[in-house]
Coordinates of C-alpha atoms in Angstrom, one line a residue:
Chain P
X1 CA -11.6 28.7 -16.9
X2 CA -12.6 26.7 -20.0
X3 CA -9.0 26.4 -21.1
X4 CA -8.0 25.2 -17.7
X5 CA -10.6 22.4 -17.8
X6 CA -9.5 21.4 -21.2
X7 CA -5.8 21.3 -20.1
X8 CA -6.6 19.2 -17.0
X9 CA -8.6 16.8 -19.2
X10 CA -5.8 16.5 -21.7
X11 CA -3.5 15.6 -18.8
X12 CA -6.0 13.2 -17.3
X13 CA -6.6 11.1 -20.4
X14 CA -2.9 9.9 -20.7
X15 CA -3.2 8.9 -17.0
X16 CA -6.2 6.8 -17.7
X17 CA -4.6 5.1 -20.6
X18 CA -1.4 4.6 -18.7
X19 CA -3.1 3.0 -15.7
X20 CA -5.3 0.7 -17.8
X21 CA -2.2 -0.4 -19.9
X22 CA -0.2 -1.0 -16.7
X23 CA -3.0 -3.0 -15.1
X24 CA -3.8 -5.1 -18.2
X25 CA -0.1 -5.9 -18.9
X26 CA 0.6 -6.9 -15.3
X27 CA -2.4 -9.1 -15.0
X28 CA -2.1 -10.8 -18.4
X29 CA 1.6 -10.7 -18.9
X30 CA 3.5 -10.8 -15.6
X31 CA 1.3 -12.8 -13.3
X32 CA 0.9 -16.1 -15.1
X33 CA -1.5 -17.5 -17.6
X34 CA -5.2 -16.8 -17.1
X35 CA -5.9 -20.2 -18.7
X36 CA -3.9 -22.0 -16.0
X37 CA -5.7 -20.0 -13.3
X38 CA -9.1 -20.8 -14.6
X39 CA -8.4 -24.5 -15.2
X40 CA -6.4 -25.2 -12.1
X41 CA -2.8 -26.5 -11.8
X42 CA -3.6 -30.1 -12.9
X43 CA -4.9 -29.1 -16.3
X44 CA -3.4 -30.8 -19.3
X45 CA -1.3 -28.7 -21.6
X46 CA -3.7 -29.4 -24.5
X47 CA -6.6 -28.1 -22.5
X48 CA -4.7 -25.0 -21.6
X49 CA -3.8 -24.3 -25.2
X50 CA -7.4 -24.9 -26.3
X51 CA -8.7 -22.4 -23.7
X52 CA -6.0 -19.9 -24.6
X53 CA -7.1 -20.1 -28.3
X54 CA -10.7 -19.8 -27.3
X55 CA -10.2 -16.6 -25.2
X56 CA -7.4 -15.3 -27.5
X57 CA -4.7 -15.4 -24.8
X58 CA -2.2 -16.7 -27.3
X59 CA -2.1 -13.4 -29.2
X60 CA 0.5 -10.7 -28.5
X61 CA -0.4 -8.6 -25.4
X62 CA -0.9 -5.3 -27.2
X63 CA -3.3 -6.9 -29.6
X64 CA -5.3 -8.3 -26.7
X65 CA -5.3 -4.9 -25.0
X66 CA -6.5 -3.0 -28.0
X67 CA -9.1 -5.7 -28.7
X68 CA -10.3 -5.7 -25.1
X69 CA -10.6 -1.9 -24.9
X70 CA -12.3 -1.7 -28.3
X71 CA -14.9 -4.3 -27.3
X72 CA -15.3 -2.8 -23.8
X73 CA -16.0 0.6 -25.4
X74 CA -18.8 -1.1 -27.3
X75 CA -20.2 -2.6 -24.2
X76 CA -18.7 -6.1 -24.7
X77 CA -16.6 -7.5 -21.8
X78 CA -16.7 -11.1 -23.0
X79 CA -18.4 -14.0 -21.3
X80 CA -18.1 -15.3 -17.8
X81 CA -16.0 -18.5 -17.7
X82 CA -18.1 -20.0 -14.8
X83 CA -21.6 -19.3 -16.1
X84 CA -21.1 -18.4 -19.7
X85 CA -23.3 -15.4 -19.1
X86 CA -22.3 -12.1 -20.7
X87 CA -20.3 -10.1 -18.3
X88 CA -22.4 -7.0 -19.0
X89 CA -25.5 -8.8 -18.1
X90 CA -24.1 -10.1 -14.8
X91 CA -22.7 -6.6 -14.0
X92 CA -25.5 -4.2 -14.9
X93 CA -28.1 -5.1 -12.2
X94 CA -25.4 -5.0 -9.6
X95 CA -24.2 -1.4 -10.2
X96 CA -27.2 0.3 -8.6
X97 CA -26.9 -1.3 -5.1
X98 CA -23.2 -0.5 -5.0
X99 CA -23.5 3.0 -6.1
X100 CA -26.4 3.6 -3.7
X101 CA -24.4 2.2 -0.8
X102 CA -21.3 4.3 -1.7
X103 CA -23.2 7.4 -2.3
X104 CA -25.3 7.2 0.9
X105 CA -22.1 6.4 2.9
X106 CA -20.4 9.5 1.5
X107 CA -23.4 11.7 2.2
X108 CA -23.7 10.5 5.7
X109 CA -20.0 10.8 6.3
X110 CA -19.8 14.4 5.0
X111 CA -22.9 15.7 6.8
X112 CA -22.3 14.1 10.1
X113 CA -18.6 15.0 10.3
X114 CA -19.3 18.6 9.3
X115 CA -22.3 19.1 11.5
X116 CA -20.9 17.4 14.6
X117 CA -17.7 19.3 14.3
X118 CA -19.6 22.6 13.9
X119 CA -22.0 22.2 16.8
X120 CA -21.3 24.8 19.5
X121 CA -24.0 23.9 22.0
X122 CA -22.7 21.4 24.5
X123 CA -19.3 21.2 22.7
X124 CA -17.6 19.9 25.9
X125 CA -19.7 16.7 25.7
X126 CA -20.0 16.4 21.9
X127 CA -16.3 16.8 21.0
X128 CA -14.9 13.9 23.1
X129 CA -17.6 11.6 21.7
X130 CA -16.7 12.7 18.2
X131 CA -13.0 12.0 18.9
X132 CA -13.7 8.5 20.2
X133 CA -16.0 7.8 17.2
X134 CA -13.2 9.1 14.9
X135 CA -10.6 6.8 16.4
X136 CA -13.0 3.8 16.0
X137 CA -13.7 4.8 12.4
X138 CA -10.0 5.0 11.5
X139 CA -8.7 1.9 13.3
X140 CA -11.5 -0.7 13.2
X141 CA -11.5 -2.5 9.9
X142 CA -14.8 -2.5 8.0
X143 CA -15.6 -6.1 8.4
X144 CA -15.1 -6.0 12.2
X145 CA -17.3 -2.8 12.4
X146 CA -20.0 -4.4 10.3
X147 CA -20.0 -7.6 12.4
X148 CA -20.0 -5.7 15.7
X149 CA -22.9 -3.6 14.5
X150 CA -24.8 -6.7 13.3
X151 CA -24.2 -8.4 16.7
X152 CA -25.4 -5.4 18.7
X153 CA -28.4 -4.3 16.6
X154 CA -29.5 -7.6 15.1
X155 CA -28.5 -10.4 17.4
X156 CA -28.7 -8.8 20.8
X157 CA -31.2 -6.0 20.4
X158 CA -33.0 -7.6 17.4
X159 CA -34.2 -4.2 16.0
X160 CA -32.5 -4.3 12.6
X161 CA -32.3 -7.1 9.9
X162 CA -29.0 -9.0 10.0
X163 CA -28.1 -8.9 6.4
X164 CA -29.5 -9.1 2.9
X165 CA -31.0 -6.5 0.6
X166 CA -34.5 -5.3 0.2
X167 CA -35.1 -3.9 -3.3
X168 CA -37.1 -0.7 -3.8
X169 CA -40.1 -2.8 -4.8
X170 CA -40.3 -4.2 -1.2
X171 CA -41.2 -0.7 0.0
X172 CA -39.0 2.3 0.8
X173 CA -39.1 1.7 4.6
X174 CA -37.9 -1.9 4.3
X175 CA -35.3 -0.8 1.7
X176 CA -33.8 1.8 4.0
X177 CA -34.0 -0.4 7.1
X178 CA -31.7 -2.9 5.4
X179 CA -29.3 -0.1 4.4
X180 CA -28.8 1.5 7.8
X181 CA -26.0 -0.8 9.1
X182 CA -24.1 -1.1 5.7
X183 CA -24.2 2.7 5.2
X184 CA -22.9 3.3 8.8
X185 CA -20.1 0.7 8.2
X186 CA -19.0 2.4 5.0
X187 CA -19.3 5.9 6.4
X188 CA -17.3 5.4 9.7
X189 CA -13.9 5.8 8.2
X190 CA -14.8 8.9 6.2
X191 CA -16.6 10.4 9.2
X192 CA -13.2 10.3 10.9
X193 CA -11.0 11.4 8.0
X194 CA -13.3 14.2 6.8
X195 CA -13.7 15.3 10.5
X196 CA -9.9 15.7 10.8
X197 CA -9.6 17.8 7.7
X198 CA -12.7 19.9 8.5
X199 CA -11.7 20.7 12.1
X200 CA -8.2 21.8 11.0
X201 CA -9.7 24.2 8.5
X202 CA -12.5 25.2 10.9
X203 CA -9.9 26.3 13.5
X204 CA -8.0 28.3 10.9
X205 CA -11.2 30.0 9.6
X206 CA -12.5 30.9 13.1
X207 CA -9.4 33.1 13.6
X208 CA -10.3 35.2 10.6
X209 CA -11.3 38.8 11.0
X210 CA -14.7 38.5 9.4
X211 CA -15.6 35.9 12.0
X212 CA -14.7 38.4 14.7
X213 CA -16.9 40.9 13.0
X214 CA -19.8 38.4 12.9
X215 CA -19.3 37.9 16.6
X216 CA -19.0 41.6 17.3
X217 CA -22.2 42.4 15.6
X218 CA -23.9 40.1 18.1
X219 CA -24.6 36.9 16.2
X220 CA -25.0 33.8 18.3
X221 CA -22.2 31.3 18.4
X222 CA -24.3 28.8 16.5
X223 CA -25.1 31.3 13.7
X224 CA -21.4 32.2 13.4
X225 CA -20.4 28.6 13.3
X226 CA -22.9 27.3 10.8
X227 CA -23.4 30.4 8.6
X228 CA -20.0 31.9 8.5
X229 CA -17.3 29.3 9.4
X230 CA -18.9 26.3 7.9
X231 CA -19.2 27.5 4.3
X232 CA -15.7 28.8 4.4
X233 CA -14.2 25.6 5.7
X234 CA -15.9 22.9 3.7
X235 CA -13.8 23.1 0.6
X236 CA -10.9 20.8 1.8
X237 CA -13.6 18.2 2.7
X238 CA -14.8 18.3 -1.0
X239 CA -11.2 17.6 -2.2
X240 CA -10.9 14.8 0.3
X241 CA -14.1 13.2 -1.0
X242 CA -12.5 13.2 -4.4
X243 CA -9.3 11.5 -3.3
X244 CA -11.2 9.0 -1.1
X245 CA -13.0 7.3 -3.9
X246 CA -10.4 4.6 -4.4
X247 CA -10.6 3.6 -0.8
X248 CA -14.4 3.9 -0.9
X249 CA -14.5 1.2 -3.6
X250 CA -12.6 -1.1 -1.4
X251 CA -14.6 -0.3 1.7
X252 CA -17.9 -0.8 0.0
X253 CA -16.6 -4.2 -1.3
X254 CA -16.0 -5.4 2.2
X255 CA -19.3 -4.0 3.5
X256 CA -21.2 -5.7 0.7
X257 CA -19.7 -9.0 1.7
X258 CA -20.5 -8.6 5.4
X259 CA -24.2 -7.7 4.7
X260 CA -24.6 -10.0 1.6
X261 CA -25.6 -7.1 -0.7
X262 CA -25.9 -8.1 -4.3
X263 CA -23.6 -5.4 -5.6
X264 CA -20.5 -5.2 -7.8
X265 CA -18.2 -6.0 -4.8
X266 CA -19.8 -9.4 -4.0
X267 CA -19.7 -10.3 -7.8
X268 CA -16.0 -9.4 -7.8
X269 CA -15.2 -11.5 -4.7
X270 CA -17.2 -14.5 -6.0
X271 CA -15.4 -14.1 -9.4
X272 CA -12.1 -14.1 -7.7
X273 CA -13.0 -17.2 -5.6
X274 CA -14.1 -19.1 -8.6
X275 CA -11.2 -17.9 -10.7
X276 CA -13.6 -16.4 -13.3
X277 CA -11.0 -14.3 -15.1
X278 CA -13.1 -12.3 -17.6
X279 CA -15.4 -11.1 -14.8
X280 CA -12.8 -9.9 -12.4
X281 CA -10.6 -8.4 -15.1
X282 CA -13.6 -6.4 -16.3
X283 CA -14.6 -5.2 -12.8
X284 CA -11.0 -4.5 -11.8
X285 CA -10.4 -2.4 -15.0
X286 CA -13.7 -0.5 -14.7
X287 CA -13.2 0.2 -11.0
X288 CA -9.7 1.5 -11.3
X289 CA -10.4 3.6 -14.5
X290 CA -13.5 5.1 -12.9
X291 CA -11.6 6.0 -9.8
X292 CA -9.0 7.9 -11.9
X293 CA -11.9 9.6 -13.8
X294 CA -13.7 10.5 -10.6
X295 CA -10.5 12.0 -9.2
X296 CA -10.2 14.1 -12.3
X297 CA -13.8 15.3 -11.9
X298 CA -13.3 16.1 -8.3
X299 CA -10.2 18.1 -9.3
X300 CA -12.4 20.1 -11.8
X301 CA -15.1 20.6 -9.3
X302 CA -12.5 22.0 -6.9
X303 CA -11.3 24.4 -9.6
X304 CA -14.9 25.5 -10.3
X305 CA -15.6 26.0 -6.6
X306 CA -12.5 28.0 -5.7
X307 CA -11.9 31.1 -7.8
X308 CA -8.4 31.5 -6.2
X309 CA -6.9 28.6 -8.1
X310 CA -8.5 29.5 -11.4
X311 CA -5.7 32.0 -12.1
X312 CA -3.1 29.2 -12.5
Chain V
X1 CA 0.0 15.1 23.5
X2 CA 2.1 13.7 20.7
X3 CA 4.3 11.8 23.0
X4 CA 1.3 10.4 24.9
X5 CA -0.1 9.0 21.6
X6 CA 3.2 7.4 20.7
X7 CA 3.6 5.9 24.2
X8 CA 0.1 4.3 24.1
X9 CA 1.0 2.9 20.6
X10 CA 4.3 1.7 21.8
X11 CA 2.8 -0.1 24.8
X12 CA 0.1 -1.9 22.7
X13 CA 2.6 -2.9 20.0
X14 CA 5.0 -4.2 22.6
X15 CA 2.3 -6.3 24.3
X16 CA 1.1 -7.7 21.0
X17 CA 4.6 -8.5 19.8
X18 CA 5.5 -10.2 23.1
X19 CA 2.4 -12.3 23.0
X20 CA 3.1 -13.3 19.3
X21 CA 6.7 -14.3 20.1
X22 CA 5.7 -16.2 23.2
X23 CA 2.7 -17.9 21.6
X24 CA 4.0 -21.5 21.6
X25 CA 4.8 -21.3 25.3
X26 CA 1.8 -19.4 26.7
X27 CA -1.0 -20.8 24.5
X28 CA -2.9 -23.3 26.5
X29 CA -3.7 -25.5 23.5
X30 CA -2.4 -26.3 20.0
X31 CA -4.1 -23.9 17.6
X32 CA -4.9 -26.6 15.1
X33 CA -6.0 -29.4 17.5
X34 CA -9.8 -30.1 17.2
X35 CA -12.0 -31.5 19.9
X36 CA -15.6 -32.5 20.4
X37 CA -16.4 -29.5 22.5
X38 CA -17.9 -27.2 19.9
X39 CA -19.1 -23.6 20.2
X40 CA -18.4 -23.4 23.9
X41 CA -18.6 -20.1 25.6
X42 CA -15.7 -18.7 27.8
X43 CA -14.8 -21.0 30.6
X44 CA -11.8 -21.7 32.9
X45 CA -10.3 -24.2 30.4
X46 CA -11.2 -22.2 27.3
X47 CA -10.8 -18.5 28.1
X48 CA -12.6 -17.4 25.0
X49 CA -14.5 -20.6 24.2
X50 CA -14.1 -22.9 21.2
X51 CA -15.0 -22.6 17.5
X52 CA -16.9 -24.8 15.1
X53 CA -14.2 -27.5 15.1
X54 CA -13.7 -27.4 18.9
X55 CA -10.4 -25.5 18.6
X56 CA -9.4 -23.1 21.5
X57 CA -10.1 -19.5 20.3
X58 CA -7.6 -17.9 22.7
X59 CA -4.7 -20.1 21.5
X60 CA -5.7 -19.4 17.8
X61 CA -5.7 -15.6 18.5
X62 CA -2.2 -15.8 20.0
X63 CA -0.9 -17.7 17.0
X64 CA -2.8 -15.4 14.6
X65 CA -0.8 -12.4 16.0
X66 CA 2.3 -14.0 14.4
X67 CA 0.7 -14.0 11.0
X68 CA -0.5 -10.4 11.3
X69 CA 2.8 -9.1 12.6
X70 CA 4.9 -10.9 10.0
X71 CA 2.7 -9.6 7.2
X72 CA 2.6 -6.1 8.6
X73 CA 6.4 -5.9 9.2
X74 CA 7.3 -7.6 5.9
X75 CA 5.1 -5.2 3.9
X76 CA 6.6 -2.2 5.7
X77 CA 10.1 -3.4 4.8
X78 CA 9.1 -3.9 1.1
X79 CA 7.4 -0.5 1.0
X80 CA 10.5 1.1 2.5
X81 CA 12.9 -0.7 0.1
X82 CA 10.8 0.6 -2.9
X83 CA 9.6 3.9 -1.6
X84 CA 12.7 5.4 0.2
X85 CA 15.1 5.4 -2.7
X86 CA 12.5 6.8 -5.1
X87 CA 11.5 9.5 -2.6
X88 CA 15.2 10.4 -1.9
X89 CA 16.0 10.6 -5.6
X90 CA 12.9 12.6 -6.5
X91 CA 13.4 15.1 -3.6
X92 CA 17.2 15.6 -4.1
X93 CA 17.5 15.5 -7.9
X94 CA 14.2 17.5 -8.5
X95 CA 13.2 18.6 -12.0
X96 CA 12.4 15.9 -14.4
X97 CA 13.0 13.0 -12.0
X98 CA 10.8 14.6 -9.4
X99 CA 8.0 15.4 -11.9
X100 CA 7.9 11.8 -13.2
X101 CA 8.1 10.3 -9.8
X102 CA 5.3 12.5 -8.4
X103 CA 3.1 11.7 -11.4
X104 CA 3.5 8.1 -10.7
X105 CA 3.1 8.4 -6.9
X106 CA -0.1 10.5 -7.2
X107 CA -1.5 8.0 -9.7
X108 CA -0.8 5.0 -7.4
X109 CA -2.0 6.7 -4.2
X110 CA -5.5 7.3 -5.7
X111 CA -5.9 3.6 -6.6
X112 CA -8.0 1.2 -4.5
X113 CA -5.2 -0.8 -2.8
X114 CA -7.5 -3.6 -1.7
X115 CA -8.9 -4.2 -5.3
X116 CA -5.4 -4.2 -6.7
X117 CA -4.2 -6.6 -4.0
X118 CA -7.1 -8.9 -4.5
X119 CA -6.5 -9.3 -8.2
X120 CA -2.7 -9.8 -8.0
X121 CA -3.0 -12.2 -5.1
X122 CA -5.6 -14.3 -6.9
X123 CA -3.3 -14.5 -9.9
X124 CA -0.2 -15.4 -8.0
X125 CA -1.6 -17.5 -5.2
X126 CA -2.3 -16.5 -1.6
X127 CA 1.0 -17.3 0.1
X128 CA 2.4 -15.2 3.0
X129 CA 5.3 -14.1 0.8
X130 CA 3.0 -13.0 -2.1
X131 CA 0.8 -11.1 0.3
X132 CA 3.8 -9.3 1.8
X133 CA 5.2 -8.4 -1.6
X134 CA 1.8 -7.1 -2.9
X135 CA 0.9 -5.1 0.1
X136 CA 4.4 -3.6 0.2
X137 CA 4.0 -2.7 -3.4
X138 CA 0.6 -1.1 -2.9
X139 CA 1.9 1.0 0.1
X140 CA 5.2 2.3 -1.3
X141 CA 3.9 5.6 -2.8
X142 CA 3.0 7.0 0.7
X143 CA 6.5 6.3 1.9
X144 CA 8.0 7.8 -1.2
X145 CA 5.9 10.9 -0.9
X146 CA 7.0 11.5 2.7
X147 CA 10.7 10.8 1.9
X148 CA 10.5 13.1 -1.1
X149 CA 8.9 15.9 1.0
X150 CA 11.4 15.7 3.8
X151 CA 14.4 15.5 1.4
X152 CA 13.1 18.5 -0.4
X153 CA 12.9 20.4 2.8
X154 CA 16.5 19.9 3.9
X155 CA 18.1 19.8 0.5
X156 CA 18.9 23.5 0.7
X157 CA 20.0 23.5 4.3
X158 CA 23.5 24.8 5.2
X159 CA 25.1 21.5 6.1
X160 CA 24.0 19.9 2.8
X161 CA 25.4 22.9 1.0
X162 CA 28.7 22.5 3.0
X163 CA 28.8 18.8 2.0
X164 CA 28.4 19.9 -1.6
X165 CA 31.1 22.6 -1.2
X166 CA 33.7 20.1 0.0
X167 CA 33.0 18.1 -3.2
X168 CA 30.7 15.5 -2.0
X169 CA 29.0 13.4 -4.7
X170 CA 25.2 13.0 -5.0
X171 CA 25.1 9.5 -3.6
X172 CA 27.4 10.3 -0.7
X173 CA 25.3 13.4 0.3
X174 CA 22.1 11.5 0.1
X175 CA 23.3 8.5 2.1
X176 CA 25.4 10.3 4.7
X177 CA 23.7 13.7 5.1
X178 CA 20.1 13.4 4.1
X179 CA 19.0 9.9 5.0
X180 CA 20.1 10.1 8.6
X181 CA 18.1 13.2 9.0
X182 CA 14.9 11.9 7.6
X183 CA 15.2 8.3 8.9
X184 CA 13.2 8.9 12.0
X185 CA 10.2 10.4 10.2
X186 CA 10.3 7.6 7.6
X187 CA 10.3 5.0 10.4
X188 CA 7.2 6.6 11.9
X189 CA 5.5 6.5 8.5
X190 CA 6.4 2.8 8.3
X191 CA 4.4 2.2 11.4
X192 CA 1.3 3.4 9.6
X193 CA 2.2 1.1 6.7
X194 CA 2.2 -1.8 9.2
X195 CA -1.3 -0.7 10.3
X196 CA -2.4 -0.5 6.7
X197 CA -1.0 -4.0 5.9
X198 CA -2.6 -5.6 8.9
X199 CA -5.9 -3.9 8.0
X200 CA -5.8 -5.0 4.3
X201 CA -4.5 -8.5 4.9
X202 CA -7.1 -9.3 7.5
X203 CA -9.7 -7.9 5.0
X204 CA -8.3 -10.2 2.4
X205 CA -8.7 -13.2 4.7
X206 CA -12.1 -12.1 5.7
X207 CA -13.1 -12.2 2.0
X208 CA -11.7 -15.7 1.8
X209 CA -8.8 -14.7 -0.4
X210 CA -6.0 -14.3 2.1
X211 CA -3.7 -16.7 4.0
X212 CA -5.5 -20.1 3.4
X213 CA -6.8 -22.2 6.3
X214 CA -5.9 -24.0 8.6
X215 CA -3.4 -21.3 9.5
X216 CA -4.8 -19.3 12.4
X217 CA -5.4 -15.9 10.9
X218 CA -7.5 -13.2 12.5
X219 CA -9.4 -12.2 9.4
X220 CA -10.1 -15.8 8.5
X221 CA -11.3 -16.5 12.1
X222 CA -13.7 -13.6 11.9
X223 CA -15.0 -14.9 8.6
X224 CA -15.6 -18.4 9.9
X225 CA -17.5 -17.0 13.0
X226 CA -19.9 -14.8 11.0
X227 CA -22.4 -17.6 10.5
X228 CA -22.4 -18.5 14.2
X229 CA -22.8 -14.9 15.6
X230 CA -25.8 -15.9 17.6
X231 CA -24.3 -19.3 18.7
X232 CA -20.8 -18.1 19.9
X233 CA -20.1 -14.4 19.2
X234 CA -16.6 -14.7 20.6
X235 CA -15.6 -16.6 17.4
X236 CA -15.8 -13.4 15.4
X237 CA -15.7 -10.6 18.0
X238 CA -12.5 -11.8 19.8
X239 CA -10.2 -12.0 16.7
X240 CA -11.9 -8.9 15.3
X241 CA -11.1 -7.0 18.4
X242 CA -7.5 -8.2 18.2
X243 CA -7.1 -6.8 14.7
X244 CA -8.6 -3.5 15.8
X245 CA -6.4 -3.1 18.8
X246 CA -3.3 -4.0 16.9
X247 CA -4.1 -1.6 14.1
X248 CA -4.9 1.1 16.8
X249 CA -1.4 0.5 18.4
X250 CA 0.5 0.9 15.1
X251 CA -1.7 3.9 14.1
X252 CA -0.9 5.7 17.4
X253 CA 2.8 4.9 17.0
X254 CA 2.8 6.4 13.5
X255 CA 0.4 9.3 14.3
X256 CA 1.7 12.7 13.2
X257 CA 0.0 16.1 13.6
X258 CA -0.5 17.2 10.0

């Protein structure tokens, strides 16, 4: 068990280095000068040279990469070009809202998809509704979903706030009220994709002998479904959660913009719009590396949860 | 069941494509012409009303279909050009080639496509060509994985063995015997790439980082309507619905029972 975890980690670390090198070299090397990007096309060559020296873009790429990573590991991501604020200071207060949104979205998606697919009472009515919601979740882009929900619940019905963010200090009720629509927006797609995976596994499990035994000994359909089929069908959903994290980062980014949530996503888009290179480089690298790390962790969790694959 | 899904998808995609091609002839107004009739609701003259510059929303949606379809189809072509050869090579040659290709494919599949696309497009400039290239590049691993899996499955079949027995070279076998057999499934997969590309490019425009205005683009139209949701909801909801129904069409066309 331990040796397997160590082996996976040893395989994972080169992946993380590879992806960060690839990203850094493409962004700084292949896509044009960051200095030109930040100054605009009509910048004088002298000004570009000056900025390149100031940010160290005139050094060889591998030196820049090692320097960037070394500083990043020490918590220094440079300074914002637009505001001259330290990137860390701009980033830190924004992490909590983003993580909260993503986490709640995942929790809502997993519980609703699993519970709604396991319900046995009134299945004839519940299943078609679940199917339609799944189709909506998969095919309607996040921004459209967010706006439609805002229109229905805030503009027409007027029962939920349109956008914005209430910090915890504003009271837990106010806080959660502002989170309902964003969380639903983020969760919709995963509700659909987890549901697909879960129902396939659910069908396979319900044909097993021990399920027949559970029925034969007189358990109610509900008890069979929730106590016997559910725990034995949920593992693929956990794997799916792990491999969805990359898409989740993107989905949360759009939802943050729709609902003006002061998270990492809105900082990222505003940095892109203002061509603030140090900021979006830092967020891009952190996001992508953490996605790879999370995948690795999900992989390990899967190994820990399933004794069958520990043999290897 | 499967055929019904594909049929629904085919009908929707055909309608959207026809409307996009015929846009200049059927659109009642020029998509860029402004007027003084701002924020009007639906009427006989303006079927879906007008936006904040008095432009006809229905006409802009028709022209927006062109942008979406060109980006969608273009990205699918790029993803196919990169993904198919890699998938074929990995599936047929196996061993080291396969191992390296899969390592790469799995790494790329896990990455957040939108985040990657946003950075690259900001660096290179938001032109249609750049968006097509970037989205195709982000989507290729899915195509490669499918092509690899299918190639792997028929590599040991009798007719491939026969081709090998008569002395066929690797390239000849792949092109003449394997590709024709996996072509249809790859084409189906490319429909989902179109859906992905329309999904992502409209998200880019919604964030203000896609095809720049004044081009009529669905994501951009939704963005500009957000501030006026209570004034004229059609500004956002109509183009947003168009994106959703188009994605739905391509998704159904490319839907496979796993």
